[in-house]
PDB file of C-alpha atoms in Angstrom:
ATOM      1  CA  LEU A 256     -34.590 -12.836   9.441  1.00  0.00           C
ATOM      2  CA  ALA A 257     -31.580 -14.913   8.129  1.00  0.00           C
ATOM      3  CA  ARG A 258     -32.352 -14.732   4.530  1.00  0.00           C
ATOM      4  CA  CYS A 259     -33.458 -10.196   5.010  1.00  0.00           C
ATOM      5  CA  THR A 260     -31.089  -9.973   7.103  1.00  0.00           C
ATOM      6  CA  PHE A 261     -28.350 -11.050   3.969  1.00  0.00           C
ATOM      7  CA  SER A 262     -30.173  -9.001   1.013  1.00  0.00           C
ATOM      8  CA  GLU A 263     -30.030  -6.072   3.307  1.00  0.00           C
ATOM      9  CA  VAL A 264     -26.603  -6.034   4.483  1.00  0.00           C
ATOM     10  CA  THR A 265     -25.225  -6.947   0.549  1.00  0.00           C
ATOM     11  CA  ARG A 266     -26.773  -3.823  -0.371  1.00  0.00           C
ATOM     12  CA  GLN A 267     -25.147  -1.679   1.917  1.00  0.00           C
ATOM     13  CA  PRO A 268     -22.392   0.203  -0.028  1.00  0.00           C
ATOM     14  CA  LEU A 269     -19.572  -0.604   1.880  1.00  0.00           C
ATOM     15  CA  THR A 270     -20.015  -4.364   0.792  1.00  0.00           C
ATOM     16  CA  GLY A 271     -19.432  -3.211  -3.079  1.00  0.00           C
ATOM     17  CA  MET A 272     -16.384  -1.083  -1.890  1.00  0.00           C
ATOM     18  CA  LEU A 273     -14.744  -3.954   0.594  1.00  0.00           C
ATOM     19  CA  THR A 274     -15.381  -6.739  -1.885  1.00  0.00           C
ATOM     20  CA  LEU A 275     -13.664  -5.457  -4.962  1.00  0.00           C
ATOM     21  CA  SER A 276     -11.356  -3.298  -2.807  1.00  0.00           C
ATOM     22  CA  THR A 277     -10.050  -6.362  -1.314  1.00  0.00           C
ATOM     23  CA  LEU A 278     -10.489  -8.491  -4.759  1.00  0.00           C
ATOM     24  CA  LEU A 279      -8.467  -6.002  -6.105  1.00  0.00           C
ATOM     25  CA  VAL A 280      -5.787  -6.320  -3.427  1.00  0.00           C
ATOM     26  CA  CYS A 281      -5.942 -10.517  -3.673  1.00  0.00           C
ATOM     27  CA  ILE A 282      -5.367  -9.828  -7.726  1.00  0.00           C
ATOM     28  CA  LEU A 283      -2.095  -7.794  -7.315  1.00  0.00           C
ATOM     29  CA  SER A 284      -0.656  -9.735  -4.556  1.00  0.00           C
ATOM     30  CA  PRO A 285       1.795 -11.082  -6.844  1.00  0.00           C
ATOM     31  CA  THR A 286       2.591  -8.151  -7.205  1.00  0.00           C
ATOM     32  CA  LEU A 287       3.203  -6.980  -4.264  1.00  0.00           C
ATOM     33  CA  ALA A 288       5.127 -10.183  -2.429  1.00  0.00           C
ATOM     34  CA  LEU A 289       8.346  -8.953  -5.326  1.00  0.00           C
ATOM     35  CA  PHE A 290       9.405  -7.141  -2.167  1.00  0.00           C
ATOM     36  CA  ALA A 291      10.098 -10.013  -0.105  1.00  0.00           C
ATOM     37  CA  LEU A 292      12.727 -11.571  -2.129  1.00  0.00           C
ATOM     38  CA  GLU A 293      13.051 -15.118  -0.934  1.00  0.00           C
ATOM     39  CA  GLU A 294      10.255 -15.404   1.290  1.00  0.00           C
ATOM     40  CA  ASN A 295       8.212 -13.693  -1.915  1.00  0.00           C
ATOM     41  CA  ARG A 296       5.288 -16.988  -1.954  1.00  0.00           C
ATOM     42  CA  ASN A 297       5.078 -17.382   1.575  1.00  0.00           C
ATOM     43  CA  LEU A 298       4.402 -13.271   2.113  1.00  0.00           C
ATOM     44  CA  LEU A 299       2.113 -13.740  -0.907  1.00  0.00           C
ATOM     45  CA  ARG A 300      -0.139 -16.405   0.860  1.00  0.00           C
ATOM     46  CA  ASP A 301       0.260 -14.305   4.661  1.00  0.00           C
ATOM     47  CA  PHE A 302      -0.370 -10.773   3.248  1.00  0.00           C
ATOM     48  CA  GLY A 303      -3.517 -12.311   1.158  1.00  0.00           C
ATOM     49  CA  ILE A 304      -5.346 -14.147   4.068  1.00  0.00           C
ATOM     50  CA  SER A 305      -4.460 -11.358   6.823  1.00  0.00           C
ATOM     51  CA  THR A 306      -6.688  -9.025   3.742  1.00  0.00           C
ATOM     52  CA  ILE A 307      -9.805 -11.623   3.918  1.00  0.00           C
ATOM     53  CA  PHE A 308      -9.407 -11.651   7.968  1.00  0.00           C
ATOM     54  CA  LEU A 309      -9.029  -8.035   8.007  1.00  0.00           C
ATOM     55  CA  SER A 310     -12.379  -7.613   5.564  1.00  0.00           C
ATOM     56  CA  GLY A 311     -14.679 -10.079   6.928  1.00  0.00           C
ATOM     57  CA  LEU A 312     -14.231  -8.344  10.293  1.00  0.00           C
ATOM     58  CA  LEU A 313     -15.206  -4.761   8.850  1.00  0.00           C
ATOM     59  CA  LEU A 314     -17.843  -6.373   6.568  1.00  0.00           C
ATOM     60  CA  VAL A 315     -19.948  -8.082   9.879  1.00  0.00           C
ATOM     61  CA  ALA A 316     -18.798  -5.784  11.826  1.00  0.00           C
ATOM     62  CA  SER A 317     -20.218  -2.973   9.672  1.00  0.00           C
ATOM     63  CA  GLY A 318     -23.183  -5.276   9.312  1.00  0.00           C
ATOM     64  CA  VAL A 319     -24.413  -6.588  12.786  1.00  0.00           C
ATOM     65  CA  SER A 320     -23.663  -2.313  13.260  1.00  0.00           C
ATOM     66  CA  GLY A 321     -26.686  -2.117  10.631  1.00  0.00           C
ATOM     67  CA  VAL A 322     -28.816  -4.272  11.542  1.00  0.00           C
ATOM     68  CA  ILE A 323     -28.844  -4.912  15.217  1.00  0.00           C
ATOM     69  CA  GLY A 324     -27.255  -1.419  16.807  1.00  0.00           C
ATOM     70  CA  ARG A 325     -29.314   0.591  13.913  1.00  0.00           C
ATOM     71  CA  GLU A 326     -32.710  -1.064  14.561  1.00  0.00           C
ATOM     72  CA  LEU A 327     -32.432  -1.219  18.174  1.00  0.00           C
ATOM     73  CA  GLU A 328     -30.989   2.502  18.553  1.00  0.00           C
ATOM     74  CA  LEU A 329     -33.758   3.962  16.574  1.00  0.00           C
ATOM     75  CA  HIS A 330     -36.344   1.800  18.373  1.00  0.00           C
ATOM     76  CA  THR A 331     -37.675  -0.487  15.083  1.00  0.00           C
ATOM     77  CA  ALA A 332     -37.020  -3.722  16.595  1.00  0.00           C
ATOM     78  CA  GLN A 333     -39.473  -2.647  19.001  1.00  0.00           C
ATOM     79  CA  THR A 334     -41.723  -3.928  16.097  1.00  0.00           C
ATOM     80  CA  LEU A 335     -40.380  -6.688  15.462  1.00  0.00           C
ATOM     81  CA  LEU A 336     -40.333  -8.104  18.757  1.00  0.00           C
ATOM     82  CA  ALA A 337     -43.594  -7.292  19.627  1.00  0.00           C
ATOM     83  CA  LYS A 338     -44.667 -10.440  17.785  1.00  0.00           C
ATOM     84  CA  PRO A 339     -44.135 -13.775  18.265  1.00  0.00           C
ATOM     85  CA  VAL A 340     -40.318 -13.775  18.029  1.00  0.00           C
ATOM     86  CA  GLY A 341     -38.405 -14.612  20.628  1.00  0.00           C
ATOM     87  CA  ARG A 342     -35.048 -12.023  21.396  1.00  0.00           C
ATOM     88  CA  GLY A 343     -32.787 -14.961  21.275  1.00  0.00           C
ATOM     89  CA  VAL A 344     -33.727 -15.897  18.110  1.00  0.00           C
ATOM     90  CA  PHE A 345     -34.445 -12.235  16.468  1.00  0.00           C
ATOM     91  CA  LEU A 346     -29.920 -12.003  17.440  1.00  0.00           C
ATOM     92  CA  ALA A 347     -29.521 -15.444  15.555  1.00  0.00           C
ATOM     93  CA  GLY A 348     -31.880 -14.795  12.786  1.00  0.00           C
ATOM     94  CA  ARG A 349     -30.286 -11.115  12.392  1.00  0.00           C
ATOM     95  CA  LEU A 350     -26.793 -12.791  13.114  1.00  0.00           C
ATOM     96  CA  LEU A 351     -26.547 -15.763  10.317  1.00  0.00           C
ATOM     97  CA  GLY A 352     -27.913 -13.517   7.905  1.00  0.00           C
ATOM     98  CA  VAL A 353     -24.400 -11.371   8.440  1.00  0.00           C
ATOM     99  CA  LEU A 354     -22.211 -14.235   8.509  1.00  0.00           C
ATOM    100  CA  ALA A 355     -23.467 -15.692   5.528  1.00  0.00           C
ATOM    101  CA  SER A 356     -23.256 -12.678   3.216  1.00  0.00           C
ATOM    102  CA  VAL A 357     -19.500 -12.293   4.896  1.00  0.00           C
ATOM    103  CA  ALA A 358     -19.490 -16.562   3.816  1.00  0.00           C
ATOM    104  CA  VAL A 359     -20.430 -15.745   0.164  1.00  0.00           C
ATOM    105  CA  ALA A 360     -17.518 -13.035   0.149  1.00  0.00           C
ATOM    106  CA  VAL A 361     -14.689 -14.635   2.283  1.00  0.00           C
ATOM    107  CA  TYR A 362     -15.302 -18.150  -0.359  1.00  0.00           C
ATOM    108  CA  VAL A 363     -14.979 -15.410  -3.642  1.00  0.00           C
ATOM    109  CA  PHE A 364     -11.564 -14.231  -2.104  1.00  0.00           C
ATOM    110  CA  THR A 365     -10.065 -17.045  -1.793  1.00  0.00           C
ATOM    111  CA  LEU A 366     -10.677 -18.300  -5.378  1.00  0.00           C
ATOM    112  CA  ALA A 367      -9.219 -14.551  -6.487  1.00  0.00           C
ATOM    113  CA  LEU A 368      -5.196 -15.646  -3.849  1.00  0.00           C
ATOM    114  CA  LEU A 369      -5.621 -19.130  -5.066  1.00  0.00           C
ATOM    115  CA  LEU A 370      -5.599 -18.175  -8.771  1.00  0.00           C
ATOM    116  CA  ALA A 371      -3.092 -15.212  -7.529  1.00  0.00           C
ATOM    117  CA  ALA A 372      -1.060 -18.274  -5.661  1.00  0.00           C
ATOM    118  CA  ARG A 373      -0.985 -20.287  -8.653  1.00  0.00           C
ATOM    119  CA  ILE A 374       0.229 -17.363 -11.012  1.00  0.00           C
ATOM    120  CA  GLY A 375       3.470 -15.973  -7.931  1.00  0.00           C
ATOM    121  CA  PRO A 376       5.842 -13.589  -7.578  1.00  0.00           C
ATOM    122  CA  PRO A 377       8.018 -15.163  -9.882  1.00  0.00           C
ATOM    123  CA  GLU A 378      11.623 -16.440  -9.284  1.00  0.00           C
ATOM    124  CA  HIS A 379      13.545 -14.656 -11.353  1.00  0.00           C
ATOM    125  CA  ALA A 380      13.271 -12.325 -14.431  1.00  0.00           C
ATOM    126  CA  HIS A 381      13.451 -14.443 -16.989  1.00  0.00           C
ATOM    127  CA  GLU A 382      10.659 -16.933 -15.532  1.00  0.00           C
ATOM    128  CA  ALA A 383       7.615 -17.891 -17.924  1.00  0.00           C
ATOM    129  CA  VAL A 384       4.570 -15.517 -16.281  1.00  0.00           C
ATOM    130  CA  ASP A 385       1.263 -17.921 -16.078  1.00  0.00           C
ATOM    131  CA  TRP A 386      -0.530 -16.702 -18.960  1.00  0.00           C
ATOM    132  CA  PRO A 387      -4.039 -18.701 -18.682  1.00  0.00           C
ATOM    133  CA  ALA A 388      -4.081 -18.110 -15.168  1.00  0.00           C
ATOM    134  CA  VAL A 389      -3.684 -14.238 -15.573  1.00  0.00           C
ATOM    135  CA  THR A 390      -5.873 -14.150 -18.007  1.00  0.00           C
ATOM    136  CA  VAL A 391      -9.300 -16.015 -16.682  1.00  0.00           C
ATOM    137  CA  GLU A 392      -8.269 -14.221 -13.335  1.00  0.00           C
ATOM    138  CA  ALA A 393      -8.353 -10.721 -15.079  1.00  0.00           C
ATOM    139  CA  LEU A 394     -11.554 -11.857 -17.202  1.00  0.00           C
ATOM    140  CA  ALA A 395     -13.183 -12.704 -14.026  1.00  0.00           C
ATOM    141  CA  ILE A 396     -12.991  -9.733 -12.313  1.00  0.00           C
ATOM    142  CA  LEU A 397     -13.900  -7.389 -15.252  1.00  0.00           C
ATOM    143  CA  VAL A 398     -16.770  -9.753 -15.523  1.00  0.00           C
ATOM    144  CA  ALA A 399     -18.032  -9.426 -12.291  1.00  0.00           C
ATOM    145  CA  LEU A 400     -17.825  -5.810 -12.175  1.00  0.00           C
ATOM    146  CA  PHE A 401     -19.035  -5.246 -15.530  1.00  0.00           C
ATOM    147  CA  ALA A 402     -22.196  -6.795 -14.738  1.00  0.00           C
ATOM    148  CA  GLY A 403     -22.484  -5.550 -11.351  1.00  0.00           C
ATOM    149  CA  LEU A 404     -23.004  -1.967 -12.882  1.00  0.00           C
ATOM    150  CA  ILE A 405     -25.162  -3.856 -15.866  1.00  0.00           C
ATOM    151  CA  ARG A 406     -27.376  -5.295 -12.875  1.00  0.00           C
ATOM    152  CA  GLY A 407     -27.226  -2.111 -10.645  1.00  0.00           C
ATOM    153  CA  PHE A 408     -28.822   0.314 -13.874  1.00  0.00           C
ATOM    154  CA  ARG A 409     -31.422  -2.104 -14.910  1.00  0.00           C
ATOM    155  CA  THR A 410     -32.795  -3.377 -12.672  1.00  0.00           C
ATOM    156  CA  GLY A 411     -32.216   0.012  -9.414  1.00  0.00           C
ATOM    157  CA  GLN A 412     -30.060  -2.893  -7.168  1.00  0.00           C
ATOM    158  CA  PRO A 413     -27.609  -1.669  -5.011  1.00  0.00           C
ATOM    159  CA  MET A 414     -23.445  -2.329  -6.211  1.00  0.00           C
ATOM    160  CA  GLY A 415     -22.363  -4.642  -2.971  1.00  0.00           C
ATOM    161  CA  ILE A 416     -25.190  -7.445  -3.871  1.00  0.00           C
ATOM    162  CA  ALA A 417     -24.570  -7.536  -7.895  1.00  0.00           C
ATOM    163  CA  LEU A 418     -21.382  -7.399  -7.789  1.00  0.00           C
ATOM    164  CA  LEU A 419     -21.171  -9.721  -5.008  1.00  0.00           C
ATOM    165  CA  LYS A 420     -23.158 -12.159  -7.359  1.00  0.00           C
ATOM    166  CA  ALA A 421     -21.611 -11.926 -10.603  1.00  0.00           C
ATOM    167  CA  ALA A 422     -18.235 -12.992  -8.934  1.00  0.00           C
ATOM    168  CA  CYS A 423     -19.259 -15.450  -7.308  1.00  0.00           C
ATOM    169  CA  VAL A 424     -19.754 -16.930 -10.511  1.00  0.00           C
ATOM    170  CA  THR A 425     -16.917 -15.276 -12.271  1.00  0.00           C
ATOM    171  CA  PHE A 426     -14.707 -16.617  -9.722  1.00  0.00           C
ATOM    172  CA  THR A 427     -16.084 -19.761  -9.622  1.00  0.00           C
ATOM    173  CA  ALA A 428     -15.894 -20.411 -13.703  1.00  0.00           C
ATOM    174  CA  ALA A 429     -12.237 -18.646 -13.238  1.00  0.00           C
ATOM    175  CA  PHE A 430     -11.374 -21.235 -11.095  1.00  0.00           C
ATOM    176  CA  LEU A 431     -12.326 -24.010 -12.617  1.00  0.00           C
ATOM    177  CA  LEU A 432     -11.357 -23.145 -16.434  1.00  0.00           C
ATOM    178  CA  ALA A 433      -7.971 -22.503 -14.847  1.00  0.00           C
ATOM    179  CA  GLY A 434      -7.684 -26.182 -13.823  1.00  0.00           C
ATOM    180  CA  PHE A 435      -7.945 -27.477 -18.308  1.00  0.00           C
ATOM    181  CA  LEU A 436      -5.125 -24.851 -18.941  1.00  0.00           C
ATOM    182  CA  GLY A 437      -1.632 -25.871 -18.307  1.00  0.00           C
ATOM    183  CA  PRO A 438       1.010 -22.735 -18.369  1.00  0.00           C
ATOM    184  CA  GLY A 439       1.762 -22.413 -21.588  1.00  0.00           C
ATOM    185  CA  TRP A 440      -2.455 -22.567 -22.882  1.00  0.00           C
ATOM    186  CA  GLN A 441      -1.794 -26.508 -23.503  1.00  0.00           C
ATOM    187  CA  LEU A 442      -5.295 -28.310 -22.890  1.00  0.00           C
ATOM    188  CA  ARG A 443      -5.208 -31.081 -19.740  1.00  0.00           C
ATOM    189  CA  THR A 444      -6.889 -33.043 -18.142  1.00  0.00           C
ATOM    190  CA  PHE A 445      -8.454 -31.308 -15.155  1.00  0.00           C
ATOM    191  CA  GLU A 446      -6.087 -30.387 -11.823  1.00  0.00           C
ATOM    192  CA  LEU A 447      -6.879 -28.503  -9.249  1.00  0.00           C
ATOM    193  CA  ASP A 448      -3.934 -25.987  -8.609  1.00  0.00           C
ATOM    194  CA  TRP A 449      -4.605 -25.104  -4.960  1.00  0.00           C
ATOM    195  CA  ASP A 450      -2.417 -24.696  -1.791  1.00  0.00           C
ATOM    196  CA  PRO A 451      -4.210 -26.672   0.558  1.00  0.00           C
ATOM    197  CA  LEU A 452      -2.441 -24.256   3.260  1.00  0.00           C
ATOM    198  CA  ILE A 453      -4.479 -21.239   1.673  1.00  0.00           C
ATOM    199  CA  GLY A 454      -8.134 -23.197   2.000  1.00  0.00           C
ATOM    200  CA  LYS A 455      -7.354 -24.159   5.229  1.00  0.00           C
ATOM    201  CA  ALA A 456      -6.354 -21.058   6.878  1.00  0.00           C
ATOM    202  CA  ALA A 457      -9.225 -19.460   4.840  1.00  0.00           C
ATOM    203  CA  VAL A 458     -12.062 -21.823   6.860  1.00  0.00           C
ATOM    204  CA  LEU A 459      -9.697 -20.151  10.154  1.00  0.00           C
ATOM    205  CA  ALA A 460     -10.083 -17.012   9.301  1.00  0.00           C
ATOM    206  CA  LEU A 461     -13.817 -17.119   8.580  1.00  0.00           C
ATOM    207  CA  LEU A 462     -14.723 -19.052  12.159  1.00  0.00           C
ATOM    208  CA  GLY A 463     -12.238 -15.823  13.406  1.00  0.00           C
ATOM    209  CA  VAL A 464     -15.022 -14.014  11.927  1.00  0.00           C
ATOM    210  CA  ALA A 465     -17.937 -15.625  12.937  1.00  0.00           C
ATOM    211  CA  LEU A 466     -16.596 -15.120  16.660  1.00  0.00           C
ATOM    212  CA  LEU A 467     -16.155 -11.322  16.098  1.00  0.00           C
ATOM    213  CA  GLY A 468     -19.665 -11.496  14.542  1.00  0.00           C
ATOM    214  CA  ALA A 469     -21.076 -13.039  17.736  1.00  0.00           C
ATOM    215  CA  VAL A 470     -18.901 -10.369  19.413  1.00  0.00           C
ATOM    216  CA  SER A 471     -20.408  -7.620  17.688  1.00  0.00           C
ATOM    217  CA  VAL A 472     -23.979  -8.758  18.680  1.00  0.00           C
ATOM    218  CA  LEU A 473     -23.313  -8.333  21.868  1.00  0.00           C
ATOM    219  CA  LEU A 474     -21.879  -4.898  21.646  1.00  0.00           C
ATOM    220  CA  ALA A 475     -24.634  -3.824  19.598  1.00  0.00           C
ATOM    221  CA  VAL A 476     -26.624  -4.227  22.543  1.00  0.00           C
ATOM    222  CA  LEU A 477     -25.237  -2.653  24.719  1.00  0.00           C
ATOM    223  CA  PHE A 478     -23.627   0.750  22.423  1.00  0.00           C
ATOM    224  CA  GLY A 479     -26.060   0.186  19.218  1.00  0.00           C
ATOM    225  CA  ARG A 480     -23.837   1.475  16.194  1.00  0.00           C
ATOM    226  CA  GLY A 481     -20.596   2.351  18.068  1.00  0.00           C
ATOM    227  CA  SER A 482     -20.123  -1.573  18.711  1.00  0.00           C
ATOM    228  CA  LEU A 483     -18.429  -1.339  14.914  1.00  0.00           C
ATOM    229  CA  VAL A 484     -16.094   0.709  16.769  1.00  0.00           C
ATOM    230  CA  GLY A 485     -15.890  -1.708  19.931  1.00  0.00           C
ATOM    231  CA  ALA A 486     -15.460  -4.904  17.546  1.00  0.00           C
ATOM    232  CA  LEU A 487     -12.355  -3.297  15.848  1.00  0.00           C
ATOM    233  CA  ILE A 488     -10.933  -2.557  19.342  1.00  0.00           C
ATOM    234  CA  VAL A 489     -11.321  -6.603  21.117  1.00  0.00           C
ATOM    235  CA  PHE A 490     -10.227  -7.719  17.440  1.00  0.00           C
ATOM    236  CA  LEU A 491      -6.671  -5.383  17.889  1.00  0.00           C
ATOM    237  CA  ALA A 492      -6.826  -6.515  21.889  1.00  0.00           C
ATOM    238  CA  GLY A 493      -7.372 -10.586  20.480  1.00  0.00           C
ATOM    239  CA  LEU A 494      -4.370 -10.372  18.346  1.00  0.00           C
ATOM    240  CA  SER A 495      -1.676  -8.749  21.238  1.00  0.00           C
ATOM    241  CA  LEU A 496      -3.146 -10.914  24.111  1.00  0.00           C
ATOM    242  CA  GLY A 497       0.474 -12.954  24.840  1.00  0.00           C
ATOM    243  CA  LYS A 498       1.220 -15.176  27.437  1.00  0.00           C
ATOM    244  CA  GLY A 499       0.777 -12.834  30.216  1.00  0.00           C
ATOM    245  CA  ASP A 500      -2.965 -12.180  29.483  1.00  0.00           C
ATOM    246  CA  SER A 501      -3.899 -15.561  30.967  1.00  0.00           C
ATOM    247  CA  ALA A 502      -6.462 -13.524  33.147  1.00  0.00           C
ATOM    248  CA  LEU A 503      -8.474 -11.872  30.580  1.00  0.00           C
ATOM    249  CA  LEU A 504      -8.906 -14.498  28.057  1.00  0.00           C
ATOM    250  CA  GLY A 505     -11.598 -16.052  29.767  1.00  0.00           C
ATOM    251  CA  LEU A 506     -13.418 -12.182  28.516  1.00  0.00           C
ATOM    252  CA  LEU A 507     -11.518 -11.335  25.308  1.00  0.00           C
ATOM    253  CA  PRO A 508     -11.204 -13.985  22.710  1.00  0.00           C
ATOM    254  CA  ASP A 509      -8.117 -14.575  21.634  1.00  0.00           C
ATOM    255  CA  LEU A 510      -7.825 -14.149  18.198  1.00  0.00           C
ATOM    256  CA  ARG A 511      -4.245 -15.543  17.277  1.00  0.00           C
ATOM    257  CA  ILE A 512      -5.709 -18.989  17.528  1.00  0.00           C
ATOM    258  CA  PHE A 513      -7.226 -18.078  13.734  1.00  0.00           C
ATOM    259  CA  TRP A 514      -4.159 -15.483  12.568  1.00  0.00           C
ATOM    260  CA  VAL A 515      -1.820 -18.314  11.559  1.00  0.00           C
ATOM    261  CA  GLY A 516       0.092 -16.032   9.558  1.00  0.00           C
ATOM    262  CA  GLU A 517       4.213 -17.912  10.773  1.00  0.00           C
ATOM    263  CA  ILE A 518       2.820 -20.835   9.943  1.00  0.00           C
ATOM    264  CA  PHE A 519       3.123 -20.585   6.431  1.00  0.00           C
ATOM    265  CA  TYR A 520       7.116 -19.140   6.726  1.00  0.00           C
ATOM    266  CA  LYS A 521       7.982 -22.303   8.117  1.00  0.00           C
ATOM    267  CA  THR A 522      10.271 -25.323   7.157  1.00  0.00           C
ATOM    268  CA  GLU A 523       7.577 -27.407   6.241  1.00  0.00           C
ATOM    269  CA  PRO A 524       3.980 -25.979   7.232  1.00  0.00           C
ATOM    270  CA  SER A 525       1.084 -27.880   7.836  1.00  0.00           C
ATOM    271  CA  MET A 526      -2.029 -27.206   9.341  1.00  0.00           C
ATOM    272  CA  PRO A 527      -4.237 -30.750  11.263  1.00  0.00           C
ATOM    273  CA  VAL A 528      -7.921 -31.025  10.433  1.00  0.00           C
ATOM    274  CA  GLY A 529      -7.625 -31.173  14.277  1.00  0.00           C
ATOM    275  CA  TYR A 530      -6.639 -27.789  15.003  1.00  0.00           C
ATOM    276  CA  ILE A 531      -8.740 -26.352  13.001  1.00  0.00           C
ATOM    277  CA  ALA A 532     -11.919 -28.212  14.752  1.00  0.00           C
ATOM    278  CA  LEU A 533     -10.701 -27.589  17.961  1.00  0.00           C
ATOM    279  CA  ALA A 534     -10.860 -24.046  16.729  1.00  0.00           C
ATOM    280  CA  ALA A 535     -14.327 -24.295  15.215  1.00  0.00           C
ATOM    281  CA  LEU A 536     -15.350 -25.372  18.905  1.00  0.00           C
ATOM    282  CA  TYR A 537     -13.711 -22.894  20.338  1.00  0.00           C
ATOM    283  CA  ALA A 538     -15.609 -20.349  18.605  1.00  0.00           C
ATOM    284  CA  ALA A 539     -19.122 -22.368  18.635  1.00  0.00           C
ATOM    285  CA  CYS A 540     -18.607 -22.270  22.164  1.00  0.00           C
ATOM    286  CA  TYR A 541     -17.533 -18.698  22.783  1.00  0.00           C
ATOM    287  CA  SER A 542     -20.009 -17.156  19.988  1.00  0.00           C
ATOM    288  CA  ALA A 543     -22.791 -19.405  21.328  1.00  0.00           C
ATOM    289  CA  ALA A 544     -21.962 -17.627  25.264  1.00  0.00           C
ATOM    290  CA  CYS A 545     -21.870 -13.843  23.198  1.00  0.00           C
ATOM    291  CA  LEU A 546     -25.433 -14.543  22.073  1.00  0.00           C
ATOM    292  CA  ALA A 547     -26.788 -15.745  25.255  1.00  0.00           C
ATOM    293  CA  GLY A 548     -25.315 -12.456  27.006  1.00  0.00           C
ATOM    294  CA  ALA A 549     -26.491 -10.590  24.379  1.00  0.00           C
ATOM    295  CA  THR A 550     -30.445 -12.303  24.952  1.00  0.00           C
ATOM    296  CA  TRP A 551     -29.808 -11.524  28.398  1.00  0.00           C
ATOM    297  CA  LEU A 552     -29.605  -7.324  28.243  1.00  0.00           C
ATOM    298  CA  LEU A 553     -32.112  -7.349  25.337  1.00  0.00           C
ATOM    299  CA  ASP A 554     -34.707  -8.625  27.909  1.00  0.00           C
ATOM    300  CA  ARG A 555     -33.696  -6.666  30.611  1.00  0.00           C
ATOM    301  CA  ARG A 556     -33.356  -3.716  27.742  1.00  0.00           C
ATOM    302  CA  GLU A 557     -37.056  -4.010  26.671  1.00  0.00           C
ATOM    303  CA  ALA A 558     -38.291  -4.698  29.564  1.00  0.00           C
TER     304      ALA A 558
END
């Protein structure tokens, strides 16, 4: 179920459009951060991680809406559920497939943002540009786009899955190649030029997206393809909850746990591994509760 769902989700046109647009935003983030004056590097990281979180939300919500909400509305899921496949297995398999496709996309987006962070916005007009990083990142997106188009024309494969597969290879190669090249094109022993905070924030964003995926499954059982709008409402509500809204926290997810852009602006920013572990535990418990509720509702619906 998960493998078939992965293929189905990555074939959706929205996957290709979101993948390409998010990569372009990450690549252009050093230019966009020029307007932040002294906070330009912090804005680059904050803007990049926020973009990854939003793109992940759209990918997971649209994916769940397509593979669960649409099937339930059109009653095509009944054929599969008539076989010895449990309702919980059906929902979990579909969700895992969607999350796998989103995880691959977030991985590619994070590599693009790490390369952009190495380039960084210039502190002054005469600052030297890190041309090796600029070159490998530009080649990564161009080769991925070209390879996706060629593969699509030759095999009839949709743009989404072709671009995602190609970008996964090209951006991994670009990130590794950049490690052997210094800012002045000098060869060096491999040096991992990456911002640990960006990596940790990307993991948190993926955990938040996984939680929203489980919420989308519950909404898909309730509202079918309307789960996409419902997921967006939950996302906005989960980010806007304040300290006085503790009564709602038991029902709505507290997405402020995963939205950590303000950390980048602190004097000594840090993100302990323990915090990420607690966030993962919260996401796992909330997701399990949503899947259990969705399974119970689907049992009653099919009965």
